[in-house]
mmCIF file of C-alpha atoms in Angstrom:
data_model
loop_
_atom_site.group_PDB
_atom_site.id
_atom_site.type_symbol
_atom_site.label_atom_id
_atom_site.label_comp_id
_atom_site.label_asym_id
_atom_site.label_seq_id
_atom_site.Cartn_x
_atom_site.Cartn_y
_atom_site.Cartn_z
ATOM 1 C CA MET A 1 -14.936 2.666 23.438
ATOM 2 C CA ALA A 2 -13.013 -0.290 23.075
ATOM 3 C CA MET A 3 -13.172 -2.895 21.372
ATOM 4 C CA GLN A 4 -11.516 -6.348 22.315
ATOM 5 C CA LEU A 5 -10.834 -10.021 20.371
ATOM 6 C CA PRO A 6 -10.588 -12.763 21.579
ATOM 7 C CA ALA A 7 -7.224 -14.022 22.620
ATOM 8 C CA ALA A 8 -6.168 -16.996 20.665
ATOM 9 C CA GLY A 9 -8.036 -19.890 21.874
ATOM 10 C CA THR A 10 -10.777 -18.348 24.134
ATOM 11 C CA SER A 11 -12.661 -18.345 20.649
ATOM 12 C CA GLY A 12 -15.860 -21.386 21.158
ATOM 13 C CA HIS A 13 -15.738 -22.025 17.925
ATOM 14 C CA LYS A 14 -11.216 -23.277 17.000
ATOM 15 C CA ASP A 15 -11.256 -25.189 20.218
ATOM 16 C CA ASN A 16 -14.847 -27.579 20.723
ATOM 17 C CA PRO A 17 -16.741 -26.557 16.743
ATOM 18 C CA ALA A 18 -20.208 -27.090 18.638
ATOM 19 C CA ALA A 19 -20.184 -24.558 20.129
ATOM 20 C CA GLY A 20 -23.173 -22.910 19.437
ATOM 21 C CA PRO A 21 -23.673 -20.812 15.928
ATOM 22 C CA LEU A 22 -21.796 -18.053 15.485
ATOM 23 C CA ASP A 23 -23.854 -14.823 15.910
ATOM 24 C CA MET A 24 -23.136 -12.890 12.260
ATOM 25 C CA ALA A 25 -24.755 -9.845 14.105
ATOM 26 C CA ALA A 26 -22.228 -9.183 16.472
ATOM 27 C CA LEU A 27 -19.378 -10.993 14.718
ATOM 28 C CA LEU A 28 -20.326 -7.907 11.847
ATOM 29 C CA THR A 29 -20.729 -4.877 14.726
ATOM 30 C CA ALA A 30 -18.046 -6.232 15.649
ATOM 31 C CA ALA A 31 -15.838 -5.743 12.532
ATOM 32 C CA TYR A 32 -17.072 -2.066 12.516
ATOM 33 C CA ASP A 33 -16.109 -1.288 15.234
ATOM 34 C CA LEU A 34 -12.153 -2.651 14.662
ATOM 35 C CA GLY A 35 -12.446 -0.951 11.456
ATOM 36 C CA ASP A 36 -14.330 2.501 13.174
ATOM 37 C CA MET A 37 -10.414 1.969 15.523
ATOM 38 C CA ILE A 38 -8.153 1.377 12.846
ATOM 39 C CA ASN A 39 -9.952 4.732 11.227
ATOM 40 C CA GLN A 40 -9.048 7.056 14.305
ATOM 41 C CA SER A 41 -6.348 5.126 14.141
ATOM 42 C CA ALA A 42 -2.880 7.799 14.743
ATOM 43 C CA ASP A 43 -1.232 6.011 11.859
ATOM 44 C CA ALA A 44 -4.193 5.818 9.881
ATOM 45 C CA ALA A 45 -4.459 10.323 10.762
ATOM 46 C CA ASP A 46 -1.011 10.151 9.430
ATOM 47 C CA TYR A 47 -1.440 8.746 6.236
ATOM 48 C CA LEU A 48 -4.740 10.693 5.021
ATOM 49 C CA TYR A 49 -2.080 13.561 5.860
ATOM 50 C CA TRP A 50 0.816 12.773 3.696
ATOM 51 C CA LYS A 51 -1.936 12.015 1.654
ATOM 52 C CA ALA A 52 -3.883 15.437 1.249
ATOM 53 C CA GLN A 53 0.128 16.876 1.638
ATOM 54 C CA LEU A 54 1.264 14.554 -1.828
ATOM 55 C CA ALA A 55 -2.309 15.604 -3.752
ATOM 56 C CA GLN A 56 -1.548 19.920 -2.578
ATOM 57 C CA ASP A 57 2.617 19.509 -4.557
ATOM 58 C CA GLU A 58 2.620 19.848 -7.492
ATOM 59 C CA GLU A 59 6.099 19.704 -7.606
ATOM 60 C CA ALA A 60 5.436 15.819 -7.337
ATOM 61 C CA GLN A 61 2.600 15.642 -8.736
ATOM 62 C CA ALA A 62 4.001 16.533 -12.246
ATOM 63 C CA LEU A 63 7.623 13.770 -11.425
ATOM 64 C CA ILE A 64 4.279 11.654 -11.113
ATOM 65 C CA ARG A 65 2.509 11.998 -14.818
ATOM 66 C CA ARG A 66 6.387 12.353 -16.141
ATOM 67 C CA PHE A 67 7.127 8.855 -14.274
ATOM 68 C CA ARG A 68 4.398 7.665 -15.136
ATOM 69 C CA LYS A 69 5.055 8.331 -18.925
ATOM 70 C CA ALA A 70 8.572 7.102 -18.355
ATOM 71 C CA LYS A 71 7.575 3.699 -17.034
ATOM 72 C CA GLU A 72 4.623 3.108 -19.879
ATOM 73 C CA ARG A 73 7.917 3.645 -22.392
ATOM 74 C CA PHE A 74 9.966 1.613 -20.518
ATOM 75 C CA GLU A 75 7.348 -1.233 -20.345
ATOM 76 C CA GLU A 76 6.848 -0.695 -23.568
ATOM 77 C CA CYS A 77 10.762 -0.948 -24.996
ATOM 78 C CA SER A 78 10.768 -4.526 -22.242
ATOM 79 C CA ARG A 79 8.454 -6.074 -24.453
ATOM 80 C CA PHE A 80 11.055 -6.628 -27.448
ATOM 81 C CA GLY A 81 13.603 -7.018 -24.415
ATOM 82 C CA ARG A 82 17.815 -5.216 -24.056
ATOM 83 C CA PHE A 83 17.065 -5.317 -28.496
ATOM 84 C CA HIS A 84 14.550 -1.897 -28.935
ATOM 85 C CA PRO A 85 17.260 0.444 -29.885
ATOM 86 C CA ASP A 86 15.118 2.605 -26.832
ATOM 87 C CA TYR A 87 14.943 -0.018 -24.471
ATOM 88 C CA HIS A 88 18.071 1.628 -22.094
ATOM 89 C CA GLU A 89 17.620 5.047 -22.315
ATOM 90 C CA ALA A 90 13.573 4.652 -21.460
ATOM 91 C CA LYS A 91 15.270 2.124 -18.596
ATOM 92 C CA ARG A 92 17.439 5.487 -17.071
ATOM 93 C CA GLU A 93 14.870 7.151 -17.826
ATOM 94 C CA ALA A 94 12.193 6.053 -15.622
ATOM 95 C CA ALA A 95 15.038 5.019 -13.077
ATOM 96 C CA GLU A 96 16.221 8.826 -13.427
ATOM 97 C CA LEU A 97 12.127 10.150 -11.903
ATOM 98 C CA GLN A 98 11.927 6.899 -9.525
ATOM 99 C CA ARG A 99 15.168 8.438 -7.862
ATOM 100 C CA GLN A 100 13.765 11.773 -8.216
ATOM 101 C CA LEU A 101 9.771 10.256 -6.604
ATOM 102 C CA ASP A 102 12.140 8.774 -3.358
ATOM 103 C CA GLU A 103 13.866 12.553 -2.880
ATOM 104 C CA CYS A 104 10.525 14.183 -3.104
ATOM 105 C CA VAL A 105 10.121 15.121 1.083
ATOM 106 C CA SER A 106 6.107 14.676 0.097
ATOM 107 C CA VAL A 107 6.231 11.145 -1.561
ATOM 108 C CA ARG A 108 9.064 9.443 1.117
ATOM 109 C CA ARG A 109 6.440 10.133 3.999
ATOM 110 C CA PHE A 110 2.693 9.334 2.461
ATOM 111 C CA LYS A 111 5.100 6.350 1.650
ATOM 112 C CA ALA A 112 6.567 5.760 5.029
ATOM 113 C CA ALA A 113 3.254 6.126 6.125
ATOM 114 C CA GLU A 114 1.234 3.601 3.650
ATOM 115 C CA GLN A 115 3.876 1.110 5.050
ATOM 116 C CA ALA A 116 2.993 1.735 8.501
ATOM 117 C CA VAL A 117 -1.078 1.791 7.579
ATOM 118 C CA ASP A 118 0.411 -1.758 5.678
ATOM 119 C CA ASP A 119 1.832 -2.916 8.826
ATOM 120 C CA MET A 120 -0.892 -2.474 11.193
ATOM 121 C CA LEU A 121 -3.239 -3.923 9.222
ATOM 122 C CA HIS A 122 -0.790 -6.917 8.950
ATOM 123 C CA GLU A 123 -0.917 -7.457 12.489
ATOM 124 C CA ILE A 124 -4.930 -6.893 12.648
ATOM 125 C CA ALA A 125 -4.743 -9.918 10.088
ATOM 126 C CA VAL A 126 -1.972 -12.266 11.570
ATOM 127 C CA LEU A 127 -4.567 -11.735 15.265
ATOM 128 C CA LEU A 128 -6.983 -12.553 13.826
ATOM 129 C CA ALA A 129 -6.287 -16.203 11.273
ATOM 130 C CA ARG A 130 -4.673 -16.838 15.636
ATOM 131 C CA ALA A 131 -7.636 -16.031 16.922
ATOM 132 C CA VAL A 132 -9.537 -18.670 14.761
ATOM 133 C CA SER A 133 -6.598 -20.822 14.120
ATOM 134 C CA ASP A 134 -2.840 -21.369 14.196
ATOM 135 C CA ASP A 135 -2.859 -22.943 11.177
ATOM 136 C CA ILE A 136 -4.086 -20.237 8.864
ATOM 137 C CA LYS A 137 -2.381 -18.946 6.622
ATOM 138 C CA VAL A 138 -1.833 -14.582 6.244
ATOM 139 C CA PRO A 139 -0.167 -12.886 3.767
ATOM 140 C CA GLY A 140 2.998 -11.838 4.460
ATOM 141 C CA SER A 141 3.336 -7.633 5.282
ATOM 142 C CA GLY A 142 4.304 -5.669 2.564
ATOM 143 C CA SER A 143 1.426 -5.958 0.004
ATOM 144 C CA VAL A 144 2.022 -2.625 -0.565
ATOM 145 C CA GLN A 145 4.869 -1.862 -3.357
ATOM 146 C CA GLY A 146 5.670 1.391 -1.874
ATOM 147 C CA GLY A 147 4.080 4.451 -2.746
ATOM 148 C CA CYS A 148 4.402 7.470 -5.896
ATOM 149 C CA GLY A 149 5.874 5.151 -8.815
ATOM 150 C CA SER A 150 6.957 1.770 -7.572
ATOM 151 C CA GLY A 151 4.375 1.005 -8.394
ATOM 152 C CA SER A 152 0.798 1.397 -6.068
ATOM 153 C CA CYS A 153 1.562 5.387 -6.777
ATOM 154 C CA SER A 154 0.930 4.553 -10.500
ATOM 155 C CA GLY A 155 -2.559 4.365 -10.830
ATOM 156 C CA GLY A 156 -3.199 2.605 -7.943
ATOM 157 C CA CYS A 157 -3.241 5.081 -4.937
ATOM 158 C CA ALA A 158 -6.355 8.153 -5.670
ATOM 159 C CA SER A 159 -3.252 10.740 -5.482
ATOM 160 C CA CYS A 160 -1.369 9.020 -8.953
ATOM 161 C CA GLY A 161 -4.696 7.700 -10.408
#
């Protein structure tokens, strides 16, 4: 079931606000159809696969737990700055665990799949915004912090938080 978005400039509301009332039921149906198409995409399937692989990777999960603790320790030391007696050691430990996470295959593949989904969602957001107006601001892609250890997986992704 292919859903077509109107091209920029073809929406009655963009060029002619008096074109008529908005059919919310049709809009919601199209939104659900778009969501279904996204969920059925290869990028979404790849993301779900690597999310499951990461959740089953005991070595990666142990690294994630260790990284979380190291990150919390570093954040606590950071409140006092470089003058905290453990600041440099906490920073070094967090950086080393981050490096180990970045070398883990399941973490790398999960991050790549997560970024692909984020890029796809950003492209869709741009298309939707441009269908309404060229003046609508769309936040830049890259809102995902990078998965395990770089932000989203230190509590934000399902496999880590």
